[in-house]
Structure formats: structure tokens, C-alpha cells
XYZ file of C-alpha atoms in Angstrom:
606
model
C 89.326 129.449 127.857
C 92.520 127.866 129.133
C 94.904 129.459 131.624
C 97.485 130.368 128.961
C 94.944 132.387 126.998
C 93.660 134.038 130.163
C 97.161 135.121 131.222
C 97.442 137.058 127.958
C 94.413 139.205 128.818
C 94.728 139.229 132.631
C 96.944 142.304 132.579
C 94.208 144.282 130.809
C 91.615 143.641 133.532
C 91.547 146.624 135.932
C 91.507 146.405 139.716
C 88.454 148.666 139.879
C 84.853 147.842 140.848
C 82.685 146.657 137.997
C 80.801 143.913 136.204
C 82.290 141.064 134.164
C 80.595 138.922 131.502
C 81.772 135.505 130.293
C 80.982 135.003 126.587
C 80.888 131.806 124.509
C 82.065 131.242 120.918
C 78.767 132.641 119.572
C 79.244 135.777 121.700
C 76.330 134.800 123.946
C 76.560 135.759 127.614
C 77.099 132.704 129.832
C 77.549 134.414 133.185
C 77.413 137.909 134.709
C 79.154 138.780 137.963
C 80.158 141.826 139.979
C 83.381 142.538 141.846
C 84.991 145.098 144.098
C 88.285 144.232 142.383
C 87.655 142.930 138.851
C 91.173 141.585 138.332
C 91.199 139.492 141.515
C 87.683 138.154 141.037
C 88.037 137.119 137.389
C 91.511 135.648 137.991
C 90.122 133.407 140.738
C 88.179 131.423 138.120
C 91.326 130.491 136.205
C 94.175 130.431 138.731
C 92.400 128.221 141.315
C 90.587 125.978 138.821
C 91.454 122.667 140.565
C 89.238 123.582 143.521
C 86.197 124.389 141.379
C 83.050 122.321 140.913
C 82.224 120.591 137.639
C 79.778 123.386 136.756
C 82.390 126.147 137.127
C 84.867 124.066 135.119
C 82.234 123.745 132.379
C 81.692 127.533 132.440
C 85.441 128.144 132.068
C 85.643 125.588 129.251
C 82.805 127.251 127.307
C 84.153 130.792 127.845
C 86.086 132.232 124.890
C 85.994 135.920 125.805
C 85.473 138.187 128.825
C 83.714 141.547 128.671
C 84.412 144.105 131.405
C 82.338 147.112 132.525
C 84.064 149.432 135.021
C 81.945 151.541 137.413
C 82.682 154.078 140.139
C 81.654 152.147 143.258
C 80.812 148.647 144.446
C 77.209 149.838 144.879
C 77.076 150.810 141.198
C 78.396 147.346 140.314
C 75.604 145.746 142.345
C 72.964 147.868 140.589
C 74.336 147.112 137.126
C 74.712 143.376 137.814
C 71.140 143.143 139.089
C 69.802 144.985 136.041
C 71.779 142.892 133.522
C 70.902 139.536 135.105
C 67.221 140.450 135.219
C 67.248 141.513 131.553
C 69.548 138.885 130.015
C 69.045 135.874 132.361
C 72.384 134.144 131.574
C 72.511 130.345 131.657
C 75.071 130.013 134.479
C 73.650 132.644 136.838
C 71.432 131.914 139.844
C 68.183 130.422 138.617
C 65.004 131.997 139.924
C 62.390 129.233 140.133
C 59.439 131.528 140.778
C 56.956 129.532 138.708
C 54.010 130.532 140.863
C 51.814 133.368 139.589
C 50.895 135.377 142.663
C 47.604 137.278 142.977
C 47.493 141.083 142.969
C 44.767 143.607 143.708
C 44.281 145.895 140.729
C 42.759 149.395 140.826
C 41.966 149.886 137.154
C 42.917 153.111 135.397
C 39.487 154.203 134.098
C 36.562 156.442 134.961
C 34.932 155.084 138.112
C 37.801 152.598 138.714
C 37.070 148.974 139.565
C 39.012 147.048 142.231
C 39.532 143.350 141.511
C 41.837 140.333 141.870
C 44.228 139.537 139.028
C 47.306 137.417 138.352
C 48.430 139.385 135.294
C 50.222 142.716 135.702
C 49.733 144.954 132.657
C 51.587 148.232 132.174
C 48.450 150.270 131.461
C 48.770 152.809 134.267
C 46.606 150.821 136.693
C 47.652 150.473 140.336
C 48.700 146.965 141.423
C 49.015 146.035 145.093
C 50.757 142.837 146.162
C 51.859 140.233 145.455
C 49.875 138.220 147.996
C 50.726 134.599 148.792
C 47.099 133.695 149.555
C 44.097 134.108 147.254
C 41.826 133.852 150.296
C 43.557 136.865 151.839
C 42.930 138.881 148.665
C 39.267 137.857 148.601
C 38.770 138.795 152.246
C 40.399 142.192 151.615
C 38.154 142.854 148.611
C 35.111 141.804 150.623
C 36.085 144.279 153.366
C 36.575 147.098 150.838
C 33.159 146.452 149.272
C 31.508 146.421 152.688
C 33.090 149.772 153.525
C 32.761 151.611 150.209
C 30.177 151.302 147.397
C 32.455 150.325 144.492
C 31.074 148.976 141.216
C 31.746 145.404 140.080
C 30.486 145.712 136.479
C 32.879 146.122 133.541
C 30.905 148.814 131.696
C 32.732 151.608 129.894
C 31.413 154.513 131.968
C 32.461 157.329 129.664
C 30.685 160.680 129.951
C 29.011 160.059 126.594
C 27.702 156.596 127.548
C 26.282 157.855 130.857
C 24.749 160.921 129.182
C 23.092 158.716 126.532
C 21.731 156.434 129.300
C 23.364 153.397 127.701
C 23.334 151.356 130.943
C 20.822 150.491 133.655
C 21.462 149.912 137.347
C 21.774 146.260 138.411
C 21.031 144.246 141.557
C 24.144 145.655 143.290
C 22.472 149.091 143.281
C 19.230 147.786 144.751
C 21.023 146.029 147.633
C 23.053 149.231 148.253
C 26.456 147.788 147.285
C 26.753 150.382 144.497
C 25.387 153.936 144.132
C 24.687 153.676 140.390
C 27.413 155.676 138.608
C 26.330 153.906 135.392
C 23.149 156.060 135.366
C 24.857 159.168 136.718
C 23.413 158.661 140.215
C 26.889 159.086 141.777
C 29.381 161.715 140.638
C 33.006 160.898 139.860
C 34.486 162.994 142.701
C 32.427 161.211 145.353
C 33.234 157.795 143.841
C 36.982 158.511 143.673
C 36.970 159.498 147.342
C 35.913 155.924 148.180
C 38.637 154.565 145.874
C 41.239 156.740 147.610
C 40.149 155.461 151.028
C 40.262 151.871 149.757
C 43.785 152.401 148.394
C 44.899 153.835 151.741
C 43.608 150.722 153.552
C 45.194 148.344 151.038
C 48.532 150.064 151.616
C 48.198 149.226 155.309
C 47.409 152.766 156.483
C 44.147 152.195 158.332
C 44.219 154.973 160.960
C 43.753 157.907 158.517
C 40.599 156.259 157.139
C 39.314 155.527 160.659
C 39.819 159.166 161.664
C 38.022 160.392 158.558
C 35.055 158.057 159.061
C 34.855 159.107 162.713
C 34.763 162.805 161.764
C 32.026 162.152 159.206
C 30.001 160.152 161.749
C 30.097 163.012 164.264
C 29.163 165.512 161.572
C 26.179 163.381 160.490
C 25.055 163.137 164.127
C 25.240 166.923 164.600
C 23.094 167.364 161.469
C 20.604 164.733 162.721
C 21.491 162.371 159.829
C 21.428 159.388 162.152
C 21.046 156.754 159.425
C 24.267 157.904 157.744
C 25.986 158.175 161.132
C 24.995 154.559 161.912
C 26.438 153.363 158.579
C 29.746 155.036 159.397
C 29.742 153.533 162.885
C 29.364 150.037 161.396
C 32.172 150.767 158.918
C 34.442 151.868 161.755
C 33.689 148.659 163.688
C 34.481 146.463 160.671
C 37.691 148.344 159.975
C 38.826 148.131 163.614
C 38.036 144.408 163.649
C 40.164 143.906 160.519
C 42.950 146.029 162.012
C 43.004 143.921 165.187
C 43.231 140.687 163.196
C 45.890 141.891 160.768
C 48.193 143.599 163.281
C 50.853 141.089 164.330
C 53.385 143.420 165.979
C 53.408 146.947 167.338
C 51.703 149.446 164.974
C 54.793 151.632 165.477
C 56.705 149.267 163.169
C 56.063 150.807 159.777
C 57.269 150.575 156.170
C 59.777 147.757 156.338
C 60.433 144.518 154.455
C 61.309 141.187 156.045
C 63.330 138.416 154.373
C 64.159 134.968 155.724
C 65.137 131.668 154.109
C 65.701 127.928 154.407
C 68.028 125.767 152.323
C 67.174 122.418 150.740
C 70.029 120.736 148.887
C 71.022 123.355 146.253
C 67.805 125.363 146.532
C 67.018 128.346 148.734
C 63.430 129.250 149.650
C 63.124 132.950 150.535
C 59.971 134.374 152.102
C 59.337 138.100 151.808
C 56.857 140.162 153.869
C 55.992 143.849 153.556
C 54.935 145.352 156.895
C 53.056 148.610 157.458
C 51.733 149.813 160.803
C 52.391 146.402 162.329
C 50.410 144.557 159.623
C 51.589 142.348 156.771
C 50.217 143.977 153.632
C 52.057 141.822 151.080
C 54.101 138.619 151.036
C 55.492 135.995 148.670
C 57.991 133.122 148.511
C 60.568 132.674 145.772
C 62.911 129.762 145.130
C 66.505 130.114 143.973
C 68.815 127.382 142.736
C 72.576 127.483 143.201
C 74.364 127.783 139.896
C 78.063 128.295 140.635
C 78.545 127.321 144.287
C 77.035 130.575 145.569
C 76.868 130.710 149.347
C 73.798 131.606 151.422
C 74.734 135.267 151.563
C 75.043 135.576 147.781
C 71.705 133.847 147.186
C 69.917 135.989 149.776
C 71.546 139.113 148.345
C 70.223 138.239 144.881
C 66.694 137.574 146.200
C 66.531 140.796 148.239
C 67.634 142.961 145.320
C 65.371 141.120 142.884
C 62.299 141.857 145.036
C 63.346 145.433 145.860
C 63.837 146.190 142.159
C 60.220 145.143 141.489
C 58.785 147.550 144.061
C 57.501 150.960 143.017
C 57.498 152.430 146.522
C 60.911 152.188 148.225
C 61.131 150.753 151.718
C 62.935 152.455 154.598
C 64.289 149.331 156.281
C 64.795 145.628 155.633
C 65.040 142.865 158.239
C 67.291 139.945 157.290
C 69.063 137.037 159.043
C 72.378 137.765 157.245
C 74.158 140.922 156.135
C 73.308 141.933 152.549
C 74.105 144.778 150.164
C 71.109 146.484 148.600
C 70.694 148.402 145.359
C 69.621 151.442 147.416
C 72.247 152.694 149.876
C 69.594 154.621 151.834
C 67.830 151.454 153.004
C 68.559 150.563 156.619
C 69.594 146.900 157.098
C 68.680 145.275 160.435
C 69.607 141.833 161.803
C 67.426 141.702 164.952
C 68.270 139.620 168.017
C 65.153 140.232 170.158
C 61.801 142.008 170.090
C 59.045 142.486 167.505
C 61.441 142.598 164.571
C 62.930 139.260 165.624
C 59.382 137.857 165.794
C 58.758 139.052 162.237
C 61.962 137.361 161.078
C 60.883 134.087 162.708
C 57.456 134.348 161.069
C 59.102 134.783 157.660
C 61.312 131.754 158.402
C 58.255 129.611 159.238
C 56.655 130.583 155.928
C 59.850 129.773 154.012
C 59.999 126.400 155.778
C 56.382 125.697 154.859
C 57.066 126.580 151.204
C 60.051 124.223 151.153
C 58.040 121.355 152.663
C 55.154 121.998 150.287
C 57.463 121.839 147.252
C 59.096 118.594 148.445
C 55.740 116.983 149.193
C 54.392 117.878 145.744
C 57.554 116.626 144.054
C 57.288 113.249 145.788
C 53.509 112.880 145.415
C 52.865 113.222 149.138
C 49.734 114.929 150.405
C 50.304 118.446 151.725
C 49.054 117.332 155.145
C 51.850 114.744 155.455
C 54.444 117.225 156.711
C 55.121 114.939 159.688
C 56.220 112.146 157.324
C 58.581 114.523 155.572
C 60.067 115.612 158.900
C 60.790 111.947 159.726
C 62.598 111.466 156.417
C 64.641 114.630 156.960
C 65.575 113.353 160.430
C 66.791 110.064 158.891
C 68.849 112.039 156.378
C 70.456 114.039 159.179
C 71.058 111.103 161.550
C 72.584 108.870 158.852
C 74.724 111.673 157.369
C 73.008 111.402 153.980
C 73.138 113.937 151.154
C 69.586 113.217 149.954
C 66.241 112.674 151.668
C 65.468 108.902 151.638
C 62.083 108.904 149.927
C 62.757 105.313 148.888
C 64.404 102.873 151.331
C 65.114 99.163 150.875
C 66.252 96.447 153.268
C 67.754 93.034 152.457
C 67.754 89.912 154.650
C 68.841 86.289 154.142
C 67.030 83.267 155.613
C 68.143 79.612 155.784
C 67.560 76.501 157.911
C 70.446 74.109 158.485
C 72.023 75.357 155.266
C 69.055 74.373 153.087
C 66.699 76.379 150.862
C 68.586 79.653 151.414
C 66.494 82.619 150.284
C 66.745 86.405 150.266
C 64.166 89.156 150.615
C 63.983 92.811 149.621
C 61.377 95.057 151.232
C 60.685 98.589 150.021
C 59.454 101.653 151.924
C 58.358 104.749 150.012
C 57.893 108.014 151.895
C 58.394 106.115 155.147
C 55.609 103.568 154.466
C 55.767 99.911 153.286
C 55.208 99.492 149.547
C 54.341 95.777 149.425
C 53.833 95.658 145.666
C 57.579 96.349 145.348
C 58.703 93.540 147.709
C 60.874 90.893 146.022
C 61.877 87.279 146.857
C 65.143 85.651 145.789
C 66.093 81.976 145.703
C 69.865 81.779 146.211
C 71.457 80.062 143.207
C 75.209 80.719 143.416
C 75.987 78.290 146.275
C 74.574 75.589 148.523
C 74.776 75.585 152.283
C 74.756 78.414 154.800
C 76.642 81.614 153.929
C 74.964 84.920 154.770
C 77.775 86.957 153.217
C 77.545 85.332 149.784
C 73.751 85.433 150.019
C 73.802 89.205 150.592
C 76.255 89.643 147.711
C 74.043 87.669 145.299
C 70.786 89.422 146.229
C 72.337 92.905 146.059
C 73.942 92.203 142.698
C 70.841 90.635 141.143
C 68.470 93.270 142.528
C 70.360 96.411 141.531
C 71.839 95.111 138.282
C 68.275 94.622 137.113
C 67.142 98.067 138.285
C 70.071 99.639 136.415
C 69.412 97.586 133.253
C 65.716 98.528 133.283
C 66.548 102.162 134.129
C 64.319 102.094 137.206
C 64.568 104.292 140.290
C 67.261 103.321 142.789
C 66.648 103.715 146.529
C 68.343 106.570 148.340
C 69.008 104.259 151.309
C 69.868 100.537 151.393
C 69.858 98.739 154.754
C 71.529 95.344 155.207
C 70.431 93.114 158.077
C 73.776 92.201 159.639
C 77.135 93.532 160.743
C 80.384 94.619 159.109
C 80.822 91.366 157.142
C 77.432 91.537 155.421
C 77.992 95.256 154.776
C 81.337 94.600 153.057
C 79.848 92.006 150.682
C 76.940 94.354 149.846
C 79.447 97.129 149.096
C 81.435 94.785 146.821
C 78.277 94.052 144.814
C 77.362 97.748 144.480
C 80.950 98.549 143.465
C 80.841 95.941 140.688
C 77.611 97.461 139.375
C 79.134 100.959 139.680
C 76.444 102.631 141.793
C 78.124 103.152 145.172
C 77.756 106.939 144.770
C 74.030 106.673 144.085
C 72.941 104.575 147.087
C 73.625 105.337 150.752
C 74.545 101.961 152.291
C 74.337 100.959 155.967
C 73.858 97.788 158.014
C 72.171 97.214 161.356
C 73.484 94.614 163.824
C 70.778 93.022 165.974
C 72.231 92.799 169.487
C 73.006 96.426 170.246
C 71.185 97.912 167.225
C 74.467 99.344 165.954
C 74.572 101.121 162.592
C 77.646 100.428 160.427
C 78.862 102.522 157.488
C 81.248 101.356 154.729
C 84.854 102.185 155.565
C 84.061 103.204 159.144
C 85.486 100.977 161.865
C 83.201 102.227 164.613
C 79.406 101.878 164.600
C 76.876 104.648 165.116
C 74.605 104.369 168.147
C 71.279 106.113 167.569
C 68.984 107.077 170.428
C 66.743 104.065 171.097
C 63.672 106.322 171.180
C 64.435 108.155 167.936
C 62.150 107.977 164.889
C 65.157 107.116 162.728
C 65.958 103.910 164.612
C 62.281 102.945 164.756
C 61.941 103.156 160.960
C 65.214 101.241 160.402
C 64.010 98.542 162.818
C 60.652 98.422 161.061
C 62.402 97.874 157.721
C 64.719 95.227 159.198
C 61.861 93.367 160.918
C 59.719 93.464 157.782
C 62.589 92.090 155.656
C 63.151 89.353 158.245
C 59.447 88.434 158.304
C 59.228 88.379 154.512
C 62.361 86.214 154.172
C 61.208 83.719 156.825
C 57.747 83.456 155.234
C 59.278 82.741 151.833
C 61.725 80.246 153.328
C 58.908 78.428 155.151
C 56.890 78.209 151.922
C 59.832 76.654 150.085
C 60.578 74.243 152.932
C 56.935 73.178 153.127
C 56.834 72.539 149.394
C 59.952 70.365 149.527
C 58.673 68.429 152.553
C 55.247 67.967 150.981
C 56.836 66.915 147.711
C 58.919 64.244 149.470
C 55.944 62.961 151.449
C 53.699 62.659 148.393
C 56.368 60.943 146.305
C 56.849 58.392 149.094
C 53.246 57.187 148.573
C 53.085 54.073 146.433
C 51.670 54.841 142.985
C 52.220 58.610 143.196
C 54.961 59.898 140.916
C 56.633 63.277 140.301
C 54.105 64.494 137.697
C 51.137 63.862 140.025
C 52.963 65.543 142.905
C 53.681 68.651 140.801
C 50.029 68.841 139.711
C 48.795 68.702 143.300
C 51.315 71.224 144.634
C 50.618 73.688 141.817
C 46.867 73.429 142.306
C 46.517 73.363 146.093
C 49.705 75.126 147.234
C 49.472 73.685 150.789
C 48.609 70.507 152.721
C 45.761 72.288 154.470
C 43.965 73.070 151.215
C 44.684 69.586 149.867
C 43.206 67.963 152.969
C 40.032 70.064 152.651
C 39.454 68.762 149.107
C 36.914 65.975 148.543
C 37.703 62.740 146.668
C 35.659 64.054 143.727
C 37.738 67.256 143.539
C 40.991 65.294 143.710
C 39.705 62.819 141.102
C 38.946 65.608 138.626
C 42.607 66.571 138.823
C 44.520 63.251 139.061
C 41.992 60.442 138.518
C 39.859 58.415 140.931
C 42.365 55.732 141.977
C 45.115 58.203 142.814
C 42.575 60.491 144.466
C 41.512 57.733 146.863
C 45.146 56.979 147.707
C 45.974 60.642 148.381
C 42.757 61.230 150.339
C 43.422 58.187 152.515
C 47.020 59.274 153.155
C 46.116 62.856 154.075
C 43.261 61.983 156.380
C 44.770 58.962 158.119
C 48.290 60.266 158.706
C 49.571 63.307 160.538
C 50.707 66.163 158.422
C 54.447 66.448 158.813
C 54.356 70.072 157.765
C 52.884 72.891 159.889
C 50.904 74.976 157.402
């Protein structure tokens, strides 16, 4: 939709709160948004279009119609927007990347209900508790419940008719006293459901009522001289108190609240959610959102909070967040804590969000989950060098020459902060003769990255040039000719003061000499220097050896090439016997070469 067409309908858009929908030519919804003032919000897409990102411009281009829904209040607009986005999932709205199926604890709707772990929520009337971020936590909870209450684990259909007809027999669980045998009618439904109710109370985080009840029963058993039953209750109380001590992370007075915190990574936000009851975390999960239309942190967090709250059956009284948000329920108290237990909860949620972000990045780049330290180093490099991307792949280029002869170049590659020697490359300079570091850098950069582009291979996020502003300028010229200056972050490092130069910046950057960033840059530079010198020495040795051999009477170019190809170095040639040399070049020549190598000093240090 162009601005002329929009101006024709702009007057019909009210200045009331509501929801707007952008539709394409097939009448499909592209984007859903809410506004306190519909006219102002919708107009901002068309009247300030020069300032928009490419994605918003694409949305405007695809839009052919705008649908408006007016509501009474801004809160109503928030509720309607949340509901529509969740149902319709428009292409240009915030993308929820919650591809992880979290575990739940299910209390099955059936006679003599079972309690078990599941990842599939079914609308069959069963009770689902969670989601939980850790399967181990769910298993430990289920183990505790089964230690406290005799709950069946079989999947029999315990209908009245089946029990009456004695269709089932008790199993091992009955004989080891983990189950009281409802399958044979040895436990009535009322007694069984009492255990289920206690288990549900614990799973909801309300441990004290169950403790009080068990304590009352224990005292009653003792009064009636049922000491065995009293002892069982005492052990249950101990286990429950032990679990309560381990699971309580803040004051038990903090009850029925939700905690949300987040970290950003490029265009993604990782939000960690925790449900807290009586000072214990009873449920938690992490979701990932991706920016769609330049949403800020507040908008992304707002979406995540309302998405999670809309999934909950039991409303919360309070939410703890790092930024102000608007919720779908006006009765929910919103707290941004500065100190105390609630601040500690917020920091704990942040740590979990940070872990989720690091875990996702490590998986994406094939790093082991334990290598968080390596990832932190790469993020530090990104920050110190003002990069937009984490440098998972870094390359460094150096030029080596001796008195203007046999000029060579080297490229060394680091992946995830470690040398990747199989990717190292050597270059013999072909475009000129003599000593010229600038032209050498230009040639290596152009040959290296032209080939990567042609073969559609991965480009490095960071390219380091060994040298100062001159070498950097020639490297930039080569990248500009290839057309990839926007894809590679280019810097150079000058040896004397270890100064970092950026294209177009007159003044160098001085990084702390003890920083990890400088250490890794130096490691790359030193490795490129070593690799270039080694290659240069090999070439120089070959030329020197070639000249020496050709100076021997009776030894021509073809014999020299044979020997160099076979033995590679003077050292290996000298170690060869006359017989070995003869098998390659004939006996007469072998004797001549053998005599020369063993009676004259080797002019080349191998």
C-alpha cells in the first residue's frame, strides 16, 4: 500500500484504542498490532516510512488493506491482540521459537488416578502441573510422591466392574508396599484419592498443610498405640521437610508469584519464567522470541509475559520483571525489585535465561555445552572490536619475503577460538616481483575471498591483517572489489604498540594488554607469521637446493626436479644410500650426487 492510497483511508481510522490488522492481496493477515490511538499508530507506518527497516518496508509493500477493531480500553486491546496473535500466528508478528517440548506432571482423570511424567498435554480433564525445565526435577518429584503416598504405577482400567470380577492381580509394587492393591479392591477409592489430593497439594508448592496433616495423624496413631503407622508418618514428615529445605530458595512468605527475566542475543530474546510458591520454584521454562518488526525489549517482554500468563489455569497475584509491562489481567501486581528476596529471584531468572542463550549458541555452532568459557571469550571479542556478530570464524593474513625474493602469503583460520589447521592456506605471490607488503596483502585477500564467494563457502566474521593502516587499506580495497565489505569485520594489528586499526578510523584502538581479546588476536597474528615464514623458508630452500644441484657437472634440470620431488629436503637426500639414489636417477648420477652431498657443506639449513 502506497502513501497515496493510505491517505484516502486514513480519515476513517478512529483515534480510539483497538487492534489493527494488515491484510495482503489474498486477504491473509500479515500483521496484528494494538494501539492506544489507532489513527496515530497505523499512520506511523506510512508517514515515516523512510526511517523503517527493510522488513517493515516489505510489510507495507505487501499490505493492500487494513482491518480495524475498536475496543473500550487499552487493556481490552492488549487482551484481543494477544488472543488473535496466538490463534492466527501472522507472518510478520513476533516469532515464538519455543521448539522445546517441556515435561509436565499429569494426574490422570480416571478411577484411582495415576501420576506420571508426560510431554503431551491432552484436553481430557486431567490435571497438568508444569512446565518444568528439567526432566530430572520431575523424576525426583515423582520419586518423592511415591515414597510418601502409595500410588499405583500400572495402567489398568480399574472400573468397578473389572475390580468386582477380579480381572487383575496385585503386582510386585504391592508386595514391596509401594501400592495398597486397589486393582483387587484392597484399597477403597476414598482412601486412595486422599493420597492423590495430598500429592497435588505438594506439587502445587503448598507443603505445610500436608506436613500438619501427617503430624496430626502420627500423634493420633501414637495415642492409639499404632506405633508402626506412627513411625511411617514420622519418616514421611522427615522426607517432606528435607525436600522443603532443598527447594526453598527465598523466604516461605513469598507466595504465588511469577518471575520473568531475559537476555538479548542479536535479534533474539531469551525469557526465563519461574513460578514461586511458599519460597519454592514449582515450575519454570525458557522461551525464545525473535524480533520481527524492530520491536524493543519492552514489547518483546510484554509479549512473552502475556503469552505465558494466558497459558496458566490458576492466575497469579504478582509478577516480578526487570522492565515495566502491561498484563492481560489488570488485577496482577507488577513489581520491579531493587533489593531483597524478590531481587534475588529476578537475578536467578536472569542466570537461567543467560544459560539458555549460551546453550542455544553452543549447539548452533557445534560447540560442546561445557565450552561456555570459549563462548564468553568470543562474545568479549565481539564487544571489544565493536562487531555486530560473534566471531566464530576468524582469519589472519601475513606476508613474508626475504630481500624481495620468493614473496609468499599465509592465511590461518581459527574456529570457535581454536586453530583449525586443516583450513590454513599458503599463497605464492604472482602479481609482482620484489618487496611490497601492500600489494601482497591485496593479492592474497582478493584470491582468498573471491574463491570462497565463488564456491559459496562460509566467510569469516573477523579478518585480521598483520600490519598498519597501509596494509588495512589495501585489504579493504580487495574486499570492496569482491563486494563483501559488509559481511566481514576487518581490522589490522600493528606490531610495536599492538594497536588495532579499523577502516576509515584515523585513530587506533588500544586494548588492555592483559585482555583475552588481545591475546587471541596476537595468537592469530603470531600463527600467521609462523606459517608464512615456514612456507617462505621451504620455497627458499628449494630454490637454493635447485641451484646447487644444477651446478654439479652432469646433473641437469630433469634430474634436479626428480630429486627435489622425491626427497623434499637436503637432509633426507643426504640420508639416502647410493643404491636408493641409483634406483631413482641411475648409478653414475647417484655416485656424483652422493659424493657432492657428503663431501661438501650443505648451504641450506634444513
